[in-house]
């Protein structure tokens, strides 16, 4: 089959490494349009009546999981950077330590269906459709978890080592991430790092789910899958994925990746969405933290 977007050697690289950088996937004008929209959304953030939900992903610590987060699959909602907030005390409610636009960790999780600019660069985008077809991994890709990640200057937090199929679990695992740099990403403002080839070894033995108690989120074992013994984070071979604005980074659902805190004065705004297999008998069940709704099922890419 003819490839439209990827070369055969890029497909080969993707298969070997479990991630692929596609510089200039979007033109400077296209990526600027997405960046301007991200900044506009940040600027219009109104903290009045916001439940002060932060986003944190420490594997060994507390995970976000209030109703504002759990019902965000078909909305555009704002999640705060934990260090932008003085948490509530018995005498004082939580309050922001920085201006609202600079307090945002991420905005999601339904930008692709709901925001016209991000729809144009996702669901209505022939290059994205061509990319998914060239990869040929999914018969019927469904788009979910579309979001802006801000990684704010000086306070943008770490994203610890993880793989995405743990968080967007399907049976069998099928998640693929499309991560788009809207600004230049470097080690100092918190670019991604990958452990190349780890997607071949890492089993999806644990998944992130709604807590059966009805409150919050937790991890649960995937029945029949042997636990990984590797300490991926400490292994040799991690590669930093510095990239200029307009780069699309493809992320296999099993590849281990992470990003450091942003200690620089430069922001690191990106737009990302994921695709899961919607055909082939693949199951996305009601245990997952992120749920489609009757009004808004996860949209099909083609
Ligand atoms: O943007 C980041 O720093 C992390 C993103 C990530 O881990 C993901 O999209 O899976």
mmCIF file of C-alpha atoms and ligand atoms in Angstrom:
data_model
loop_
_atom_site.group_PDB
_atom_site.id
_atom_site.type_symbol
_atom_site.label_atom_id
_atom_site.label_comp_id
_atom_site.label_asym_id
_atom_site.label_seq_id
_atom_site.Cartn_x
_atom_site.Cartn_y
_atom_site.Cartn_z
ATOM 1 C CA UNK A 1 0.000 0.000 0.000
ATOM 2 C CA UNK A 2 1.319 3.482 -0.892
ATOM 3 C CA UNK A 3 2.299 5.676 2.046
ATOM 4 C CA UNK A 4 1.224 9.322 1.956
ATOM 5 C CA UNK A 5 2.752 10.857 5.060
ATOM 6 C CA UNK A 6 5.460 8.478 6.300
ATOM 7 C CA UNK A 7 8.394 6.977 4.461
ATOM 8 C CA UNK A 8 9.025 3.223 4.804
ATOM 9 C CA UNK A 9 12.122 3.996 6.894
ATOM 10 C CA UNK A 10 10.053 6.134 9.285
ATOM 11 C CA UNK A 11 7.590 3.253 9.708
ATOM 12 C CA UNK A 12 10.562 0.970 10.400
ATOM 13 C CA UNK A 13 11.969 3.435 12.969
ATOM 14 C CA UNK A 14 8.568 3.644 14.670
ATOM 15 C CA UNK A 15 8.400 -0.127 14.927
ATOM 16 C CA UNK A 16 11.912 -0.329 16.389
ATOM 17 C CA UNK A 17 11.790 2.581 18.833
ATOM 18 C CA UNK A 18 8.101 2.858 19.733
ATOM 19 C CA UNK A 19 8.148 6.579 19.053
ATOM 20 C CA UNK A 20 8.852 8.791 16.086
ATOM 21 C CA UNK A 21 9.612 12.490 15.716
ATOM 22 C CA UNK A 22 8.103 14.141 12.648
ATOM 23 C CA UNK A 23 9.610 17.652 12.435
ATOM 24 C CA UNK A 24 7.621 20.188 10.351
ATOM 25 C CA UNK A 25 4.529 17.986 10.445
ATOM 26 C CA UNK A 26 2.636 21.237 10.867
ATOM 27 C CA UNK A 27 3.788 24.439 9.140
ATOM 28 C CA UNK A 28 4.816 27.470 11.234
ATOM 29 C CA UNK A 29 1.439 29.067 10.422
ATOM 30 C CA UNK A 30 -0.501 25.968 11.463
ATOM 31 C CA UNK A 31 1.375 25.483 14.709
ATOM 32 C CA UNK A 32 1.075 29.207 15.476
ATOM 33 C CA UNK A 33 -2.689 29.021 15.027
ATOM 34 C CA UNK A 34 -2.804 26.203 17.598
ATOM 35 C CA UNK A 35 -0.452 28.085 19.927
ATOM 36 C CA UNK A 36 -2.549 31.274 19.720
ATOM 37 C CA UNK A 37 -5.654 29.248 20.533
ATOM 38 C CA UNK A 38 -3.902 27.591 23.501
ATOM 39 C CA UNK A 39 -2.902 31.010 24.834
ATOM 40 C CA UNK A 40 -6.427 32.356 24.262
ATOM 41 C CA UNK A 41 -7.893 29.431 26.236
ATOM 42 C CA UNK A 42 -5.398 30.035 29.047
ATOM 43 C CA UNK A 43 -6.223 33.756 29.097
ATOM 44 C CA UNK A 44 -9.941 33.124 29.328
ATOM 45 C CA UNK A 45 -9.595 30.778 32.315
ATOM 46 C CA UNK A 46 -11.924 32.051 35.023
ATOM 47 C CA UNK A 47 -11.023 30.688 38.420
ATOM 48 C CA UNK A 48 -14.332 31.766 40.000
ATOM 49 C CA UNK A 49 -16.239 28.609 40.976
ATOM 50 C CA UNK A 50 -13.376 26.376 39.825
ATOM 51 C CA UNK A 51 -13.027 23.404 42.203
ATOM 52 C CA UNK A 52 -9.218 23.964 42.288
ATOM 53 C CA UNK A 53 -8.600 20.522 40.819
ATOM 54 C CA UNK A 54 -4.906 20.022 40.201
ATOM 55 C CA UNK A 55 -3.309 17.468 37.908
ATOM 56 C CA UNK A 56 -0.613 15.245 39.327
ATOM 57 C CA UNK A 57 0.710 11.924 38.129
ATOM 58 C CA UNK A 58 3.072 10.648 40.796
ATOM 59 C CA UNK A 59 2.943 6.866 40.446
ATOM 60 C CA UNK A 60 3.573 6.378 44.151
ATOM 61 C CA UNK A 61 1.500 9.244 45.369
ATOM 62 C CA UNK A 62 -1.884 10.806 45.170
ATOM 63 C CA UNK A 63 -3.669 10.778 41.823
ATOM 64 C CA UNK A 64 -6.254 13.247 40.671
ATOM 65 C CA UNK A 65 -9.771 11.883 40.699
ATOM 66 C CA UNK A 66 -12.548 14.253 41.672
ATOM 67 C CA UNK A 67 -15.773 14.500 39.706
ATOM 68 C CA UNK A 68 -14.523 17.562 37.784
ATOM 69 C CA UNK A 69 -11.712 15.376 36.408
ATOM 70 C CA UNK A 70 -13.696 12.160 35.957
ATOM 71 C CA UNK A 71 -16.477 13.833 33.987
ATOM 72 C CA UNK A 72 -14.151 15.834 31.705
ATOM 73 C CA UNK A 73 -14.118 13.348 28.790
ATOM 74 C CA UNK A 74 -16.668 15.370 26.839
ATOM 75 C CA UNK A 75 -15.736 18.850 28.079
ATOM 76 C CA UNK A 76 -13.053 21.525 27.998
ATOM 77 C CA UNK A 77 -11.847 21.852 31.564
ATOM 78 C CA UNK A 78 -8.854 23.336 33.318
ATOM 79 C CA UNK A 79 -6.520 21.459 35.673
ATOM 80 C CA UNK A 80 -4.098 23.364 37.836
ATOM 81 C CA UNK A 81 -0.394 22.971 38.388
ATOM 82 C CA UNK A 82 -0.071 21.720 42.003
ATOM 83 C CA UNK A 83 2.637 24.258 42.850
ATOM 84 C CA UNK A 84 0.496 27.162 41.597
ATOM 85 C CA UNK A 85 -1.775 26.652 44.559
ATOM 86 C CA UNK A 86 -1.711 27.251 48.303
ATOM 87 C CA UNK A 87 -3.927 24.413 49.486
ATOM 88 C CA UNK A 88 -6.830 25.006 51.787
ATOM 89 C CA UNK A 89 -6.318 25.190 55.543
ATOM 90 C CA UNK A 90 -9.086 24.919 58.155
ATOM 91 C CA UNK A 91 -9.322 28.703 58.112
ATOM 92 C CA UNK A 92 -8.563 29.543 54.449
ATOM 93 C CA UNK A 93 -9.766 28.136 51.123
ATOM 94 C CA UNK A 94 -7.228 27.129 48.407
ATOM 95 C CA UNK A 95 -5.870 30.100 46.537
ATOM 96 C CA UNK A 96 -3.731 30.698 43.473
ATOM 97 C CA UNK A 97 -0.182 31.922 43.970
ATOM 98 C CA UNK A 98 0.172 33.015 40.324
ATOM 99 C CA UNK A 99 -2.142 34.628 37.772
ATOM 100 C CA UNK A 100 -4.846 32.208 36.535
ATOM 101 C CA UNK A 101 -3.435 31.838 32.984
ATOM 102 C CA UNK A 102 -0.091 30.746 34.465
ATOM 103 C CA UNK A 103 -1.609 28.300 36.934
ATOM 104 C CA UNK A 104 -2.827 25.799 34.334
ATOM 105 C CA UNK A 105 -1.224 22.395 34.044
ATOM 106 C CA UNK A 106 -3.548 21.162 31.299
ATOM 107 C CA UNK A 107 -6.798 21.837 29.464
ATOM 108 C CA UNK A 108 -8.882 18.849 28.371
ATOM 109 C CA UNK A 109 -10.132 16.323 27.619
ATOM 110 C CA UNK A 110 -12.315 16.927 24.535
ATOM 111 C CA UNK A 111 -10.608 19.697 22.581
ATOM 112 C CA UNK A 112 -10.665 17.734 19.303
ATOM 113 C CA UNK A 113 -14.456 17.408 19.103
ATOM 114 C CA UNK A 114 -15.348 20.708 20.819
ATOM 115 C CA UNK A 115 -12.818 23.369 19.838
ATOM 116 C CA UNK A 116 -12.926 24.387 16.144
ATOM 117 C CA UNK A 117 -9.167 25.053 15.887
ATOM 118 C CA UNK A 118 -8.123 21.737 17.441
ATOM 119 C CA UNK A 119 -10.842 19.922 15.461
ATOM 120 C CA UNK A 120 -9.290 21.312 12.291
ATOM 121 C CA UNK A 121 -5.886 19.894 13.273
ATOM 122 C CA UNK A 122 -7.212 16.542 14.491
ATOM 123 C CA UNK A 123 -10.500 15.052 13.303
ATOM 124 C CA UNK A 124 -10.774 17.173 10.139
ATOM 125 C CA UNK A 125 -7.110 16.963 9.246
ATOM 126 C CA UNK A 126 -6.099 14.951 6.152
ATOM 127 C CA UNK A 127 -2.479 14.698 7.392
ATOM 128 C CA UNK A 128 -3.575 13.097 10.673
ATOM 129 C CA UNK A 129 -5.874 10.722 8.806
ATOM 130 C CA UNK A 130 -3.026 9.863 6.398
ATOM 131 C CA UNK A 131 -0.647 9.322 9.305
ATOM 132 C CA UNK A 132 -2.998 6.889 11.043
ATOM 133 C CA UNK A 133 -3.551 5.046 7.760
ATOM 134 C CA UNK A 134 0.189 4.872 7.036
ATOM 135 C CA UNK A 135 0.844 3.410 10.484
ATOM 136 C CA UNK A 136 -1.790 0.797 9.718
ATOM 137 C CA UNK A 137 -2.014 -0.285 13.352
ATOM 138 C CA UNK A 138 -5.659 0.546 13.905
ATOM 139 C CA UNK A 139 -8.555 -0.482 11.707
ATOM 140 C CA UNK A 140 -10.887 2.182 13.112
ATOM 141 C CA UNK A 141 -9.064 4.800 15.240
ATOM 142 C CA UNK A 142 -11.108 6.637 17.879
ATOM 143 C CA UNK A 143 -9.784 9.932 19.212
ATOM 144 C CA UNK A 144 -9.774 10.565 22.947
ATOM 145 C CA UNK A 145 -8.062 12.590 25.663
ATOM 146 C CA UNK A 146 -7.354 15.631 23.453
ATOM 147 C CA UNK A 147 -5.670 18.269 25.571
ATOM 148 C CA UNK A 148 -3.197 21.116 25.891
ATOM 149 C CA UNK A 149 -0.325 20.553 28.337
ATOM 150 C CA UNK A 150 1.233 23.824 29.467
ATOM 151 C CA UNK A 151 4.399 22.942 31.463
ATOM 152 C CA UNK A 152 4.465 26.496 32.787
ATOM 153 C CA UNK A 153 7.758 28.398 33.191
ATOM 154 C CA UNK A 154 9.448 27.631 36.558
ATOM 155 C CA UNK A 155 6.481 25.708 38.019
ATOM 156 C CA UNK A 156 5.579 23.144 35.312
ATOM 157 C CA UNK A 157 5.864 19.762 37.040
ATOM 158 C CA UNK A 158 7.517 16.455 36.220
ATOM 159 C CA UNK A 159 5.696 13.752 34.254
ATOM 160 C CA UNK A 160 7.138 10.523 35.695
ATOM 161 C CA UNK A 161 8.129 7.489 33.640
ATOM 162 C CA UNK A 162 4.998 5.755 32.304
ATOM 163 C CA UNK A 163 3.374 4.244 29.244
ATOM 164 C CA UNK A 164 0.053 5.429 27.878
ATOM 165 C CA UNK A 165 -1.831 2.132 27.513
ATOM 166 C CA UNK A 166 -1.784 1.916 31.331
ATOM 167 C CA UNK A 167 -3.908 5.079 31.392
ATOM 168 C CA UNK A 168 -6.007 4.481 28.262
ATOM 169 C CA UNK A 169 -6.400 0.731 28.563
ATOM 170 C CA UNK A 170 -8.003 -1.375 25.871
ATOM 171 C CA UNK A 171 -8.085 -5.150 25.569
ATOM 172 C CA UNK A 172 -5.810 -5.758 23.756
ATOM 173 C CA UNK A 173 -3.736 -2.588 24.352
ATOM 174 C CA UNK A 174 -3.931 -0.251 21.346
ATOM 175 C CA UNK A 175 -3.263 3.377 22.398
ATOM 176 C CA UNK A 176 -1.139 5.627 20.205
ATOM 177 C CA UNK A 177 -0.351 9.224 21.190
ATOM 178 C CA UNK A 178 0.070 12.178 18.812
ATOM 179 C CA UNK A 179 1.955 14.875 20.723
ATOM 180 C CA UNK A 180 2.436 18.192 18.930
ATOM 181 C CA UNK A 181 5.015 20.797 19.974
ATOM 182 C CA UNK A 182 3.500 24.281 19.772
ATOM 183 C CA UNK A 183 6.731 25.841 21.051
ATOM 184 C CA UNK A 184 10.328 24.673 20.842
ATOM 185 C CA UNK A 185 10.853 21.885 23.391
ATOM 186 C CA UNK A 186 14.288 21.395 24.948
ATOM 187 C CA UNK A 187 15.681 19.626 28.023
ATOM 188 C CA UNK A 188 15.527 22.926 29.915
ATOM 189 C CA UNK A 189 11.812 23.606 29.377
ATOM 190 C CA UNK A 190 10.838 19.945 29.788
ATOM 191 C CA UNK A 191 10.948 18.062 26.482
ATOM 192 C CA UNK A 192 9.948 14.399 26.382
ATOM 193 C CA UNK A 193 12.455 11.559 26.875
ATOM 194 C CA UNK A 194 11.971 8.004 25.649
ATOM 195 C CA UNK A 195 13.423 4.585 26.354
ATOM 196 C CA UNK A 196 13.657 3.348 22.747
ATOM 197 C CA UNK A 197 12.386 -0.173 22.145
ATOM 198 C CA UNK A 198 10.802 -0.454 25.606
ATOM 199 C CA UNK A 199 7.392 -0.957 23.953
ATOM 200 C CA UNK A 200 8.561 -4.425 22.891
ATOM 201 C CA UNK A 201 9.378 -5.495 26.441
ATOM 202 C CA UNK A 202 6.893 -3.631 28.634
ATOM 203 C CA UNK A 203 3.691 -5.503 29.400
ATOM 204 C CA UNK A 204 0.515 -3.589 30.261
ATOM 205 C CA UNK A 205 0.131 -5.401 33.567
ATOM 206 C CA UNK A 206 -1.544 -2.587 35.464
ATOM 207 C CA UNK A 207 -4.203 -0.086 34.479
ATOM 208 C CA UNK A 208 -5.484 3.241 35.800
ATOM 209 C CA UNK A 209 -9.173 2.975 36.678
ATOM 210 C CA UNK A 210 -12.029 4.607 38.561
ATOM 211 C CA UNK A 211 -11.865 3.430 42.134
ATOM 212 C CA UNK A 212 -14.569 0.771 42.642
ATOM 213 C CA UNK A 213 -15.521 2.620 45.855
ATOM 214 C CA UNK A 214 -17.005 5.268 43.547
ATOM 215 C CA UNK A 215 -14.501 7.910 44.656
ATOM 216 C CA UNK A 216 -11.280 8.796 42.876
ATOM 217 C CA UNK A 217 -8.901 6.679 40.838
ATOM 218 C CA UNK A 218 -6.519 3.819 41.450
ATOM 219 C CA UNK A 219 -4.360 1.253 39.669
ATOM 220 C CA UNK A 220 -5.477 -2.329 39.249
ATOM 221 C CA UNK A 221 -3.708 -5.430 37.922
ATOM 222 C CA UNK A 222 -4.619 -6.694 34.474
ATOM 223 C CA UNK A 223 -5.633 -10.345 34.992
ATOM 224 C CA UNK A 224 -3.324 -12.899 33.407
ATOM 225 C CA UNK A 225 -0.514 -10.441 32.623
ATOM 226 C CA UNK A 226 2.773 -11.006 34.422
ATOM 227 C CA UNK A 227 4.089 -7.920 36.229
ATOM 228 C CA UNK A 228 7.140 -6.124 34.806
ATOM 229 C CA UNK A 229 10.224 -6.428 36.996
ATOM 230 C CA UNK A 230 12.282 -3.767 35.211
ATOM 231 C CA UNK A 231 13.088 -0.403 36.743
ATOM 232 C CA UNK A 232 12.587 1.415 33.449
ATOM 233 C CA UNK A 233 13.439 4.825 34.835
ATOM 234 C CA UNK A 234 16.921 3.742 35.917
ATOM 235 C CA UNK A 235 17.813 1.888 32.718
ATOM 236 C CA UNK A 236 20.467 3.058 30.295
ATOM 237 C CA UNK A 237 19.545 4.307 26.858
ATOM 238 C CA UNK A 238 17.015 7.058 27.563
ATOM 239 C CA UNK A 239 16.911 9.614 24.724
ATOM 240 C CA UNK A 240 15.828 13.214 25.009
ATOM 241 C CA UNK A 241 13.417 14.239 22.268
ATOM 242 C CA UNK A 242 14.171 17.950 21.786
ATOM 243 C CA UNK A 243 12.063 19.274 18.949
ATOM 244 C CA UNK A 244 11.020 22.532 17.323
ATOM 245 C CA UNK A 245 7.443 23.846 17.210
ATOM 246 C CA UNK A 246 5.395 22.070 14.545
ATOM 247 C CA UNK A 247 6.907 18.644 15.321
ATOM 248 C CA UNK A 248 4.497 15.759 15.813
ATOM 249 C CA UNK A 249 5.786 13.009 18.090
ATOM 250 C CA UNK A 250 4.111 9.626 17.705
ATOM 251 C CA UNK A 251 4.028 7.646 20.948
ATOM 252 C CA UNK A 252 3.348 3.890 21.096
ATOM 253 C CA UNK A 253 1.044 2.991 23.989
ATOM 254 C CA UNK A 254 3.637 0.703 25.565
ATOM 255 C CA UNK A 255 6.803 2.815 25.198
ATOM 256 C CA UNK A 256 8.223 4.236 28.433
ATOM 257 C CA UNK A 257 8.512 8.018 28.426
ATOM 258 C CA UNK A 258 8.658 10.955 30.815
ATOM 259 C CA UNK A 259 9.404 14.682 31.010
ATOM 260 C CA UNK A 260 11.246 16.713 33.652
ATOM 261 C CA UNK A 261 9.966 19.832 35.413
ATOM 262 C CA UNK A 262 10.257 23.123 33.557
ATOM 263 C CA UNK A 263 12.796 25.092 35.565
ATOM 264 C CA UNK A 264 13.362 27.609 32.771
ATOM 265 C CA UNK A 265 11.703 30.934 32.019
ATOM 266 C CA UNK A 266 10.284 29.581 28.759
ATOM 267 C CA UNK A 267 6.870 27.973 28.494
ATOM 268 C CA UNK A 268 6.401 24.597 26.799
ATOM 269 C CA UNK A 269 2.916 24.478 25.352
ATOM 270 C CA UNK A 270 1.928 21.336 23.479
ATOM 271 C CA UNK A 271 -1.275 19.820 22.103
ATOM 272 C CA UNK A 272 -1.829 16.076 22.307
ATOM 273 C CA UNK A 273 -4.501 13.510 21.606
ATOM 274 C CA UNK A 274 -4.616 9.738 21.599
ATOM 275 C CA UNK A 275 -6.113 7.144 19.322
ATOM 276 C CA UNK A 276 -7.381 3.722 20.345
ATOM 277 C CA UNK A 277 -8.628 0.867 18.201
ATOM 278 C CA UNK A 278 -12.384 1.159 17.859
ATOM 279 C CA UNK A 279 -12.774 -1.949 15.701
ATOM 280 C CA UNK A 280 -11.418 -5.463 15.570
ATOM 281 C CA UNK A 281 -13.300 -6.527 18.710
ATOM 282 C CA UNK A 282 -11.095 -4.290 20.889
ATOM 283 C CA UNK A 283 -12.705 -3.463 24.230
ATOM 284 C CA UNK A 284 -12.649 -0.115 26.065
ATOM 285 C CA UNK A 285 -14.560 -0.795 29.249
ATOM 286 C CA UNK A 286 -16.360 1.181 31.951
ATOM 287 C CA UNK A 287 -13.498 0.727 34.434
ATOM 288 C CA UNK A 288 -11.346 3.288 32.604
ATOM 289 C CA UNK A 289 -11.067 6.672 34.314
ATOM 290 C CA UNK A 290 -11.943 8.461 31.064
ATOM 291 C CA UNK A 291 -15.425 7.654 29.819
ATOM 292 C CA UNK A 292 -17.241 8.581 26.626
ATOM 293 C CA UNK A 293 -20.844 9.711 26.995
ATOM 294 C CA UNK A 294 -23.958 8.876 25.024
ATOM 295 C CA UNK A 295 -24.005 12.412 23.639
ATOM 296 C CA UNK A 296 -20.306 12.294 22.806
ATOM 297 C CA UNK A 297 -18.815 8.905 22.023
ATOM 298 C CA UNK A 298 -15.085 8.970 21.207
ATOM 299 C CA UNK A 299 -15.101 10.260 17.610
ATOM 300 C CA UNK A 300 -13.866 8.051 14.780
ATOM 301 C CA UNK A 301 -10.950 9.478 12.786
ATOM 302 C CA UNK A 302 -12.124 7.734 9.614
HETATM 303 O O1 LIG B 1 3.829 16.494 27.743
HETATM 304 C C1 LIG B 1 4.418 15.842 28.598
HETATM 305 O O2 LIG B 1 5.357 16.299 29.221
HETATM 306 C C2 LIG B 1 4.017 14.427 28.885
HETATM 307 C C3 LIG B 1 3.026 13.903 27.920
HETATM 308 C C4 LIG B 1 2.832 12.442 28.010
HETATM 309 O O3 LIG B 1 3.437 11.752 28.779
HETATM 310 C C5 LIG B 1 1.875 11.796 27.131
HETATM 311 O O4 LIG B 1 1.248 12.483 26.301
HETATM 312 O O5 LIG B 1 1.729 10.573 27.241
#
